[in-house]
Coordinates of C-alpha atoms and ligand atoms in Angstrom, one line a residue:
M1093 CA 13.8 4.1 42.8
H1094 CA 11.0 1.7 44.0
V1095 CA 8.4 1.1 41.3
E1096 CA 4.7 0.9 42.3
R1097 CA 3.1 -2.0 40.6
N1098 CA -0.2 -3.4 39.3
Y1099 CA -2.2 -5.5 41.7
I1100 CA -3.5 -8.5 39.7
N1101 CA -4.9 -11.7 41.2
G1102 CA -3.7 -10.8 44.6
T1103 CA -0.1 -10.1 43.7
W1104 CA 1.8 -6.9 43.0
Q1105 CA 3.5 -7.1 39.6
P1106 CA 5.3 -4.8 37.1
A1107 CA 3.8 -3.9 33.8
A1108 CA 4.4 -6.8 31.3
R1109 CA 6.6 -4.6 29.1
G1110 CA 8.5 -3.3 32.1
A1111 CA 7.5 0.3 31.3
T1112 CA 7.3 2.9 34.0
R1113 CA 6.0 6.4 34.4
T1114 CA 7.2 9.2 36.8
I1115 CA 4.5 10.8 38.9
T1116 CA 5.2 14.5 39.6
D1117 CA 3.9 16.9 42.3
P1118 CA 2.2 19.7 40.3
G1119 CA 2.7 22.0 43.2
N1120 CA 6.5 22.0 43.1
G1121 CA 7.6 19.8 40.2
E1122 CA 9.2 17.2 42.6
T1123 CA 9.1 13.5 41.7
L1124 CA 6.6 11.7 43.9
A1125 CA 6.8 8.1 42.7
V1126 CA 7.6 5.9 39.8
V1127 CA 4.8 3.6 38.8
A1128 CA 4.1 0.8 36.3
D1129 CA 3.0 2.1 32.9
S1130 CA 0.8 -0.7 31.7
G1131 CA -0.3 -1.6 28.2
R1132 CA -3.1 -3.7 26.7
E1133 CA -1.6 -7.0 27.9
D1134 CA -1.8 -6.0 31.5
S1135 CA -5.4 -5.1 31.2
V1136 CA -6.1 -8.4 29.5
Q1137 CA -4.3 -10.2 32.4
A1138 CA -6.3 -8.3 35.0
V1139 CA -9.6 -9.0 33.3
A1140 CA -8.7 -12.7 33.1
A1141 CA -8.0 -12.7 36.8
A1142 CA -11.3 -11.0 37.6
R1143 CA -13.1 -13.4 35.3
A1144 CA -11.6 -16.5 36.8
A1145 CA -12.5 -15.1 40.3
F1146 CA -16.0 -14.3 39.3
Y1147 CA -16.9 -17.3 37.1
G1148 CA -14.5 -19.8 38.8
D1149 CA -15.0 -20.4 42.4
G1150 CA -17.0 -17.2 42.8
A1151 CA -15.7 -16.8 46.3
W1152 CA -16.7 -13.1 46.5
R1153 CA -20.1 -13.3 44.9
R1154 CA -21.0 -16.4 46.8
M1155 CA -20.0 -14.9 50.1
S1156 CA -23.0 -13.9 52.2
G1157 CA -24.0 -10.2 52.2
P1158 CA -23.1 -9.7 55.8
L1159 CA -19.6 -11.2 55.3
R1160 CA -19.0 -9.1 52.3
A1161 CA -20.2 -6.1 54.2
A1162 CA -17.9 -6.9 57.1
R1163 CA -14.9 -6.7 54.7
L1164 CA -16.1 -3.3 53.3
F1165 CA -16.6 -2.0 56.8
A1166 CA -13.0 -3.0 57.6
V1167 CA -11.9 -1.1 54.4
A1168 CA -13.7 2.0 55.8
E1169 CA -12.0 1.7 59.1
R1170 CA -8.6 1.4 57.6
I1171 CA -9.2 4.3 55.3
E1172 CA -10.0 6.4 58.5
A1173 CA -6.9 5.0 60.3
R1174 CA -4.8 6.2 57.4
A1175 CA -6.7 9.4 56.7
R1176 CA -3.7 11.7 57.0
E1177 CA -1.5 9.5 54.7
L1178 CA -4.2 9.3 52.0
A1179 CA -5.0 13.0 52.2
V1180 CA -1.4 13.9 51.8
L1181 CA -1.1 11.6 48.8
D1182 CA -4.1 13.1 47.0
S1183 CA -3.1 16.6 47.8
R1184 CA 0.5 16.2 46.6
N1185 CA -0.5 14.1 43.6
S1186 CA -3.3 16.3 42.3
G1187 CA -2.4 19.7 43.7
K1188 CA -5.6 20.1 45.8
P1189 CA -5.7 21.9 49.2
L1190 CA -5.1 19.5 52.0
R1191 CA -8.4 20.2 53.8
E1192 CA -10.3 19.3 50.5
A1193 CA -8.3 16.1 50.3
E1194 CA -9.1 15.4 53.9
A1195 CA -12.8 15.8 53.2
D1196 CA -12.4 13.4 50.2
V1197 CA -10.9 10.8 52.5
A1198 CA -13.7 11.1 55.0
D1199 CA -16.2 10.8 52.2
A1200 CA -14.4 7.7 50.8
A1201 CA -14.6 5.9 54.2
A1202 CA -18.3 6.9 54.5
C1203 CA -18.9 5.6 51.0
F1204 CA -17.6 2.1 51.8
R1205 CA -19.7 2.2 55.0
Y1206 CA -22.8 3.3 53.1
Y1207 CA -22.6 0.4 50.6
A1208 CA -21.6 -2.1 53.2
G1209 CA -24.8 -1.1 55.0
L1210 CA -26.9 -1.0 51.9
I1211 CA -26.1 -4.5 50.7
G1212 CA -27.8 -5.8 53.8
K1213 CA -31.1 -4.0 53.2
P1214 CA -34.0 -5.6 51.4
Q1215 CA -33.6 -5.8 47.6
G1216 CA -35.8 -7.2 44.9
G1217 CA -39.5 -7.7 45.0
V1218 CA -42.4 -10.2 45.0
Y1219 CA -45.0 -9.9 42.3
E1220 CA -48.6 -10.9 41.8
V1221 CA -48.6 -12.4 38.2
G1222 CA -51.2 -13.6 35.8
D1223 CA -52.4 -17.3 35.9
G1224 CA -52.8 -18.2 32.2
F1225 CA -50.6 -21.3 32.9
G1226 CA -52.0 -21.9 36.3
P1227 CA -51.2 -20.2 39.6
M1228 CA -47.7 -18.6 39.5
H1229 CA -45.7 -16.4 41.8
A1230 CA -42.7 -14.3 40.8
Y1231 CA -39.9 -12.6 42.7
T1232 CA -36.8 -10.7 41.7
V1233 CA -33.2 -11.0 42.9
H1234 CA -30.4 -8.5 42.4
E1235 CA -27.2 -10.2 41.2
P1236 CA -23.8 -8.9 40.4
V1237 CA -23.1 -8.0 36.7
G1238 CA -19.8 -9.9 36.6
V1239 CA -16.5 -8.4 35.7
C1240 CA -16.7 -4.6 36.0
A1241 CA -14.0 -2.3 34.6
L1242 CA -13.8 1.1 36.4
V1243 CA -11.9 4.0 34.7
T1244 CA -11.5 7.2 36.7
P1245 CA -10.1 10.7 36.3
W1246 CA -7.5 12.8 38.2
N1247 CA -9.6 15.5 39.9
Y1248 CA -10.8 13.4 42.9
P1249 CA -8.4 10.5 42.7
L1250 CA -9.5 8.6 45.8
L1251 CA -13.2 9.6 45.8
M1252 CA -13.8 8.8 42.1
A1253 CA -12.3 5.3 42.6
T1254 CA -14.3 4.7 45.8
G1255 CA -17.6 5.8 44.3
K1256 CA -17.3 3.0 41.8
L1257 CA -15.4 0.4 43.8
A1258 CA -17.6 0.4 46.9
P1259 CA -20.9 -0.3 45.2
A1260 CA -19.4 -2.7 42.6
L1261 CA -17.7 -4.8 45.4
A1262 CA -20.8 -4.6 47.7
A1263 CA -22.9 -6.0 44.8
G1264 CA -20.5 -9.0 44.5
N1265 CA -18.7 -8.1 41.3
C1266 CA -15.0 -8.6 40.5
V1267 CA -13.4 -5.4 39.3
V1268 CA -10.5 -4.0 37.5
L1269 CA -9.7 -0.3 38.3
K1270 CA -7.7 1.9 36.0
P1271 CA -7.1 5.2 37.7
S1272 CA -5.9 8.3 35.9
E1273 CA -2.2 7.8 34.9
L1274 CA -1.6 11.3 36.4
T1275 CA -2.9 10.5 39.9
P1276 CA -2.6 6.8 40.8
L1277 CA -1.1 7.0 44.3
S1278 CA -4.1 7.0 46.5
A1279 CA -5.6 4.1 44.5
I1280 CA -2.4 2.1 45.2
A1281 CA -2.7 2.8 48.9
L1282 CA -6.4 1.7 48.8
F1283 CA -5.5 -1.6 47.1
R1284 CA -2.9 -2.2 49.9
I1285 CA -5.9 -1.9 52.3
F1286 CA -7.9 -4.4 50.1
E1287 CA -5.0 -6.7 50.5
E1288 CA -4.9 -6.3 54.3
V1289 CA -8.6 -6.9 54.7
G1290 CA -8.3 -10.1 52.6
L1291 CA -10.5 -9.8 49.5
P1292 CA -10.3 -13.1 47.7
A1293 CA -7.6 -13.1 44.9
G1294 CA -8.8 -11.6 41.7
T1295 CA -11.7 -9.8 43.3
A1296 CA -10.2 -6.3 43.0
N1297 CA -7.5 -5.7 40.4
L1298 CA -5.5 -2.5 39.7
V1299 CA -3.9 -1.6 36.4
L1300 CA -1.8 1.5 36.2
G1301 CA -1.4 3.0 32.8
A1302 CA -2.6 5.4 30.1
G1303 CA -6.1 5.6 28.7
P1304 CA -5.6 4.9 25.0
E1305 CA -3.8 1.6 25.9
A1306 CA -4.7 0.1 29.2
G1307 CA -8.1 1.9 29.4
H1308 CA -9.2 1.2 25.9
A1309 CA -8.3 -2.5 26.3
L1310 CA -10.8 -2.6 29.1
A1311 CA -13.6 -0.9 27.2
A1312 CA -13.0 -3.1 24.1
S1313 CA -12.7 -6.5 26.0
D1314 CA -15.4 -9.0 25.3
D1315 CA -14.5 -10.5 28.7
V1316 CA -15.6 -7.4 30.6
D1317 CA -19.4 -7.4 31.5
M1318 CA -19.6 -3.7 32.4
I1319 CA -17.5 -0.6 32.1
T1320 CA -18.1 2.5 34.1
F1321 CA -16.2 5.6 33.4
T1322 CA -15.8 9.1 34.8
G1323 CA -13.9 11.6 32.6
S1324 CA -14.3 13.8 29.6
T1325 CA -17.1 13.6 27.2
R1326 CA -14.8 12.8 24.3
T1327 CA -13.2 9.9 26.0
G1328 CA -16.7 8.7 27.1
Q1329 CA -17.8 8.6 23.5
S1330 CA -14.8 6.5 22.5
I1331 CA -15.5 4.1 25.4
A1332 CA -19.1 3.7 24.4
A1333 CA -18.0 3.0 20.9
A1334 CA -15.4 0.5 22.0
A1335 CA -17.8 -1.2 24.3
V1336 CA -20.3 -2.1 21.6
G1337 CA -18.7 -5.4 20.6
N1338 CA -20.1 -7.5 23.4
L1339 CA -22.9 -5.0 24.3
K1340 CA -21.4 -4.7 27.8
K1341 CA -23.2 -2.5 30.2
V1342 CA -21.9 1.1 30.1
G1343 CA -22.0 3.9 32.7
L1344 CA -20.7 7.3 31.8
E1345 CA -20.1 10.3 34.1
L1346 CA -18.9 13.0 31.8
G1347 CA -18.1 16.7 31.6
G1348 CA -20.3 19.7 32.1
K1349 CA -20.8 23.5 31.6
S1350 CA -23.2 24.1 34.3
P1351 CA -25.3 27.2 34.9
N1352 CA -25.6 28.9 38.2
I1353 CA -28.5 31.3 38.1
V1354 CA -28.6 34.3 40.6
F1355 CA -31.8 36.3 40.9
A1356 CA -31.6 39.8 42.3
D1357 CA -33.7 38.9 45.4
A1358 CA -31.1 36.2 46.5
D1359 CA -29.3 36.5 49.8
F1360 CA -26.4 38.5 48.4
E1361 CA -23.3 37.4 50.4
G1362 CA -24.5 33.8 50.5
A1363 CA -24.9 33.7 46.7
V1364 CA -21.5 35.2 46.2
E1365 CA -19.8 32.7 48.5
W1366 CA -21.6 29.7 47.0
A1367 CA -20.8 30.9 43.5
M1368 CA -17.1 30.9 44.5
I1369 CA -17.5 27.4 46.0
G1370 CA -19.2 26.5 42.7
V1371 CA -16.4 27.5 40.5
F1372 CA -13.1 27.7 42.6
F1373 CA -13.4 24.6 44.7
N1374 CA -10.7 22.1 43.8
Q1375 CA -9.2 24.9 41.5
G1376 CA -12.3 24.6 39.4
E1377 CA -11.3 21.0 38.4
V1378 CA -14.8 19.8 39.2
C1379 CA -17.2 18.3 36.7
S1380 CA -20.2 20.0 38.2
A1381 CA -18.5 23.4 38.5
G1382 CA -20.9 26.3 38.2
S1383 CA -18.7 27.7 35.5
R1384 CA -21.5 29.9 33.9
I1385 CA -22.9 32.4 36.3
L1386 CA -26.2 33.8 35.0
V1387 CA -27.0 36.9 37.0
E1388 CA -30.1 39.1 36.9
E1389 CA -29.1 42.3 35.0
S1390 CA -30.1 44.7 37.9
L1391 CA -27.7 42.9 40.3
K1392 CA -24.8 42.2 37.9
E1393 CA -22.4 45.2 38.6
R1394 CA -22.7 44.7 42.4
F1395 CA -22.4 40.9 42.2
V1396 CA -19.4 40.8 39.9
E1397 CA -17.6 43.5 41.9
R1398 CA -18.0 41.5 45.1
L1399 CA -17.2 38.2 43.5
A1400 CA -14.0 39.7 42.1
E1401 CA -13.1 41.3 45.4
R1402 CA -13.4 37.9 47.1
A1403 CA -11.6 36.0 44.3
R1404 CA -8.7 38.4 44.5
A1405 CA -8.4 37.6 48.2
L1406 CA -8.1 33.8 47.7
R1407 CA -4.9 32.4 48.8
I1408 CA -3.1 30.5 46.0
G1409 CA -0.4 28.0 47.1
Y1410 CA 1.0 24.6 47.7
G1411 CA -1.7 22.0 48.6
L1412 CA -0.1 20.9 51.9
D1413 CA 0.0 24.6 53.1
N1414 CA -3.8 24.6 52.9
P1415 CA -4.4 27.4 50.4
D1416 CA -7.8 28.2 48.9
I1417 CA -6.6 27.4 45.4
G1418 CA -4.0 24.7 44.8
A1419 CA -2.0 23.6 41.8
I1420 CA -3.5 22.6 38.4
V1421 CA -2.9 18.9 37.9
S1422 CA -0.5 18.9 34.9
P1423 CA 1.4 21.1 32.4
A1424 CA -1.1 20.0 29.7
Q1425 CA -4.1 21.0 31.8
L1426 CA -2.4 24.3 32.7
D1427 CA -1.9 25.1 29.0
K1428 CA -5.5 24.2 28.3
V1429 CA -6.8 26.6 31.0
L1430 CA -4.5 29.4 29.9
G1431 CA -5.6 28.8 26.3
F1432 CA -9.2 29.3 27.2
I1433 CA -8.4 32.5 29.0
E1434 CA -6.4 33.9 26.1
R1435 CA -9.2 33.0 23.6
A1436 CA -12.0 34.4 25.9
S1437 CA -10.2 37.8 25.8
A1438 CA -9.7 37.6 22.1
Q1439 CA -13.4 36.8 21.6
G1440 CA -14.4 39.9 23.4
A1441 CA -15.2 38.8 27.0
R1442 CA -14.1 41.3 29.6
L1443 CA -11.4 40.1 32.0
V1444 CA -12.6 41.2 35.5
C1445 CA -9.9 39.6 37.5
G1446 CA -7.1 37.0 37.4
G1447 CA -6.3 35.7 33.9
A1448 CA -2.7 34.7 34.4
R1449 CA -0.4 31.9 35.7
V1450 CA 1.1 32.6 39.1
I1451 CA 4.9 32.7 39.0
D1452 CA 5.8 34.6 42.2
G1453 CA 7.8 33.0 44.9
A1454 CA 7.3 29.3 45.6
C1455 CA 4.3 29.2 43.2
G1456 CA 6.8 29.6 40.3
R1457 CA 7.9 26.0 40.8
G1458 CA 4.4 24.7 40.4
L1459 CA 1.4 25.0 38.1
F1460 CA -0.9 27.7 39.5
V1461 CA -3.5 29.9 37.8
Q1462 CA -5.2 32.9 39.3
P1463 CA -9.0 32.6 40.0
T1464 CA -10.4 34.2 36.9
I1465 CA -13.7 36.0 36.1
F1466 CA -14.9 37.1 32.7
D1467 CA -18.1 39.1 32.3
R1468 CA -19.9 40.4 29.2
C1469 CA -19.9 36.8 27.9
T1470 CA -22.2 36.0 25.0
P1471 CA -23.8 32.6 24.2
D1472 CA -21.6 31.9 21.2
M1473 CA -18.3 32.2 23.1
E1474 CA -16.1 29.2 23.6
L1475 CA -16.0 30.1 27.3
V1476 CA -19.7 29.7 27.6
R1477 CA -19.9 26.5 25.5
E1478 CA -16.9 24.5 26.5
E1479 CA -15.7 23.0 29.8
V1480 CA -12.5 24.6 31.0
F1481 CA -11.9 22.4 34.1
G1482 CA -10.0 25.2 35.9
P1483 CA -10.7 28.3 38.0
V1484 CA -12.3 30.3 35.3
V1485 CA -15.9 31.6 35.2
A1486 CA -18.0 33.2 32.5
V1487 CA -20.7 35.7 33.7
Q1488 CA -23.8 36.4 31.6
T1489 CA -26.9 38.5 32.4
F1490 CA -30.6 37.8 32.0
R1491 CA -33.7 40.0 32.5
T1492 CA -36.5 37.4 33.0
E1493 CA -37.0 34.0 34.5
A1494 CA -37.8 32.5 31.1
E1495 CA -34.6 34.0 29.6
A1496 CA -32.6 32.6 32.5
I1497 CA -34.0 29.1 31.9
A1498 CA -33.4 29.2 28.2
M1499 CA -29.8 30.4 28.7
A1500 CA -29.2 27.7 31.3
N1501 CA -30.4 24.9 29.0
D1502 CA -28.5 26.3 25.9
T1503 CA -25.7 23.7 26.2
R1504 CA -25.0 20.2 25.0
Y1505 CA -24.2 19.3 28.6
G1506 CA -26.6 18.5 31.4
L1507 CA -24.6 17.6 34.4
A1508 CA -25.5 20.3 37.1
G1509 CA -27.1 23.6 37.8
G1510 CA -27.9 26.0 40.6
V1511 CA -30.5 28.7 41.4
F1512 CA -30.3 31.4 44.0
T1513 CA -33.5 33.3 45.0
A1514 CA -35.5 34.1 48.1
D1515 CA -38.7 33.2 46.2
G1516 CA -39.3 29.5 47.0
S1517 CA -41.9 29.0 44.3
R1518 CA -39.6 30.5 41.7
A1519 CA -36.7 28.3 42.8
L1520 CA -38.9 25.2 42.3
R1521 CA -40.3 26.4 39.0
V1522 CA -36.8 27.0 37.6
M1523 CA -35.5 23.7 38.9
K1524 CA -38.3 21.9 37.1
E1525 CA -37.1 23.3 33.8
I1526 CA -33.4 22.7 34.2
R1527 CA -32.2 19.8 32.1
A1528 CA -29.5 18.5 34.4
G1529 CA -29.0 15.6 36.8
I1530 CA -27.6 17.4 39.8
T1531 CA -29.1 20.6 41.0
W1532 CA -28.9 23.0 44.0
I1533 CA -31.2 25.6 45.4
N1534 CA -29.4 28.4 47.4
C1535 CA -26.2 26.4 47.5
Y1536 CA -23.8 24.9 45.0
N1537 CA -21.6 21.8 44.9
P1538 CA -22.2 19.9 48.1
T1539 CA -22.4 16.2 47.2
F1540 CA -23.5 13.2 49.2
N1541 CA -22.9 9.4 49.1
E1542 CA -26.6 8.9 49.7
A1543 CA -27.9 10.7 46.6
P1544 CA -27.6 9.6 42.9
W1545 CA -25.0 11.5 40.8
G1546 CA -25.1 11.7 37.0
G1547 CA -25.9 13.7 34.0
Y1548 CA -28.4 14.4 31.2
K1549 CA -27.5 14.9 27.5
M1550 CA -23.8 14.8 26.8
S1551 CA -22.9 14.6 30.4
G1552 CA -23.5 10.9 30.2
Y1553 CA -25.8 8.2 31.5
G1554 CA -26.2 6.0 34.5
R1555 CA -25.8 7.1 38.1
D1556 CA -23.1 6.8 40.7
L1557 CA -23.8 6.8 44.4
G1558 CA -27.0 6.3 46.4
V1559 CA -29.2 3.3 45.9
H1560 CA -29.1 3.8 42.1
G1561 CA -25.3 3.6 42.3
L1562 CA -25.6 0.1 43.7
Q1563 CA -28.2 -1.0 41.1
E1564 CA -26.0 0.1 38.3
Y1565 CA -23.7 -2.8 39.3
Q1566 CA -26.5 -5.3 39.5
Q1567 CA -28.6 -7.4 37.1
I1568 CA -32.2 -8.0 38.0
K1569 CA -33.3 -11.6 37.7
Q1570 CA -36.9 -12.6 37.5
V1571 CA -37.7 -16.0 39.1
N1572 CA -41.1 -17.5 38.3
I1573 CA -42.5 -20.3 40.4
N1574 CA -45.3 -22.7 39.4
L1575 CA -47.5 -23.1 42.5
R1576 CA -49.2 -26.2 41.1
P1577 CA -46.6 -28.6 39.7
G1578 CA -47.8 -31.3 37.3
P1579 CA -49.2 -31.4 33.8
V1580 CA -50.5 -28.1 32.6
G1581 CA -52.8 -29.5 29.9
W1582 CA -51.9 -26.8 27.4
Y1583 CA -51.3 -29.2 24.4
G1584 CA -54.1 -31.4 23.1
K1585 CA -56.9 -29.3 24.6
Ligands
NAD347 P1 -10.1 11.9 30.5 O1 -11.3 11.5 29.8 O2 -8.9 12.4 29.8 O3 -9.5 10.6 31.4 C1 -10.3 9.9 32.3 C2 -9.8 8.5 32.4 O4 -10.0 7.9 31.2 C3 -8.3 8.4 32.8 O5 -8.2 7.3 33.6 C4 -7.7 8.1 31.4 O6 -6.5 7.4 31.4 C5 -8.8 7.3 30.7 N1 -8.8 7.3 29.3 C6 -8.4 8.2 28.4 N2 -8.5 7.9 27.2 C7 -9.1 6.6 27.2 C8 -9.6 5.7 26.2 N3 -9.5 6.0 24.9 N4 -10.2 4.6 26.6 C9 -10.3 4.3 27.9 N5 -9.9 5.1 28.9 C10 -9.3 6.3 28.5 O7 -10.6 12.9 31.7 P2 -9.7 13.6 32.7 O8 -8.9 14.7 32.0 O9 -8.9 12.6 33.6 O10 -10.8 14.2 33.7 C11 -11.4 15.4 33.4 C12 -12.8 15.2 32.9 O11 -13.5 14.3 33.7 C13 -13.6 16.4 32.7 O12 -14.3 16.5 31.5 C14 -14.6 16.3 33.9 O13 -15.8 17.0 33.6 C15 -14.9 14.8 33.9 N6 -15.4 14.4 35.2 C16 -16.7 14.1 35.3 C17 -17.2 13.7 36.5 C18 -18.7 13.3 36.7 O14 -19.1 12.8 37.7 N7 -19.5 13.5 35.7 C19 -16.4 13.7 37.7 C20 -15.1 14.1 37.5 C21 -14.6 14.4 36.3

């Protein structure tokens, strides 16, 4: 079988040790591809290529902004031209419903366009400064950081890679991407597009392999100037520790256990549907998932009953058949999700609906879990404290606004949160108190390339997307100009 390879210094090449990994469709167990399984030495080689490209002739960073932008606009066009192929790859590789994969592809193209446009907008500033040494003038320029390593997870394979590649490249960096070893296929297709649009050799490099080897080597390398990572909090901690040697810049987009607060005055059907989007979108494999629903006590019975009624009606199935809930990405993730369900019951939460693997008919060949709702959850329960990353939600109740806020913030995470209420002032009051980086009022989970994305607390630091997302990949240089050249007369006064 053909082996998909690494892309280093403008050429496709096998892993140095010749190792390979089989990529499987979690929806039916079929083999999708065989890809290079890289080790440390491949990451070292990719970093060397990026370094030579950045610090050598610097073709990419020296290219004018408009020319760099033109290449990135071309990437966006080609992503759109191959939208169907890319969506099918992500749907089959990760298990997600096709229409969700299609939305990801559209977003990925828009992301390249956004940063191609942004790089041409005014950046930097001009400063009035003190005149202790005579008249001076200062300005700032935004420059690329250098060699950026980008490590991404499996839940949004194309989109997570794009959200880092587009700003990093727009800023003029040279990059090494290591996608999740479970879902590398759309990244490979994207790098074929990079090859077609003609990024200078070494500008964008792709290493396919596992985290502890290929990924760790990037985090630990003294030749990497910045590492940005999206993934679990535990891996983020190990990356931050490995990165300390050369004090490289670090960006971490990590896990969450986000509260979705529903007051009794909220639009009822809207709150139910958004709560479902909050926790069942992408099979619940969403970092910002509203996986803790905090509902006002007086509404609780009616709310949970309706939520369960609608959850039971969700269509579970193979991604390309466009179900509501697709396959869980891997056997290990399936076991993890089922383990959480088992322990939640054992700890006294009440199973309202779902709670099992789906084994009927064609689903039996894949990794499917029923959308699952637990109520009567208490703050000490594992289901309330830990991220499941699957279609499982914990429902708790509150009586007062203050109690809702305290419960919402009672977590080590701070990625996201939502509030549903018809009282606008209350919505804003609650939002002001929520310690999280991404929040929604009367909706849950929509995300935008234009707005910064990132967490508080143990959900990480730094921001992807928006203007902030570009600035993460830039250094700011201060340039001071003496307006009156000649002797200063400082010494010998
Ligand atoms: P993960 O941490 O297991 O892996 C993420 C990536 O890190 C993969 O590419 C993996 O190969 C690599 N990796 C693993 N160990 C490594 C190491 N020691 N050194 C360097 N790289 C290593 O996460 P996952 O299971 O792929 O993704 C799920 C997690 O990602 C969830 O916790 C979820 O909340 C989080 N996530 C966060 C966001 C966000 O924007 N905050 C978005 C998506 C996913």
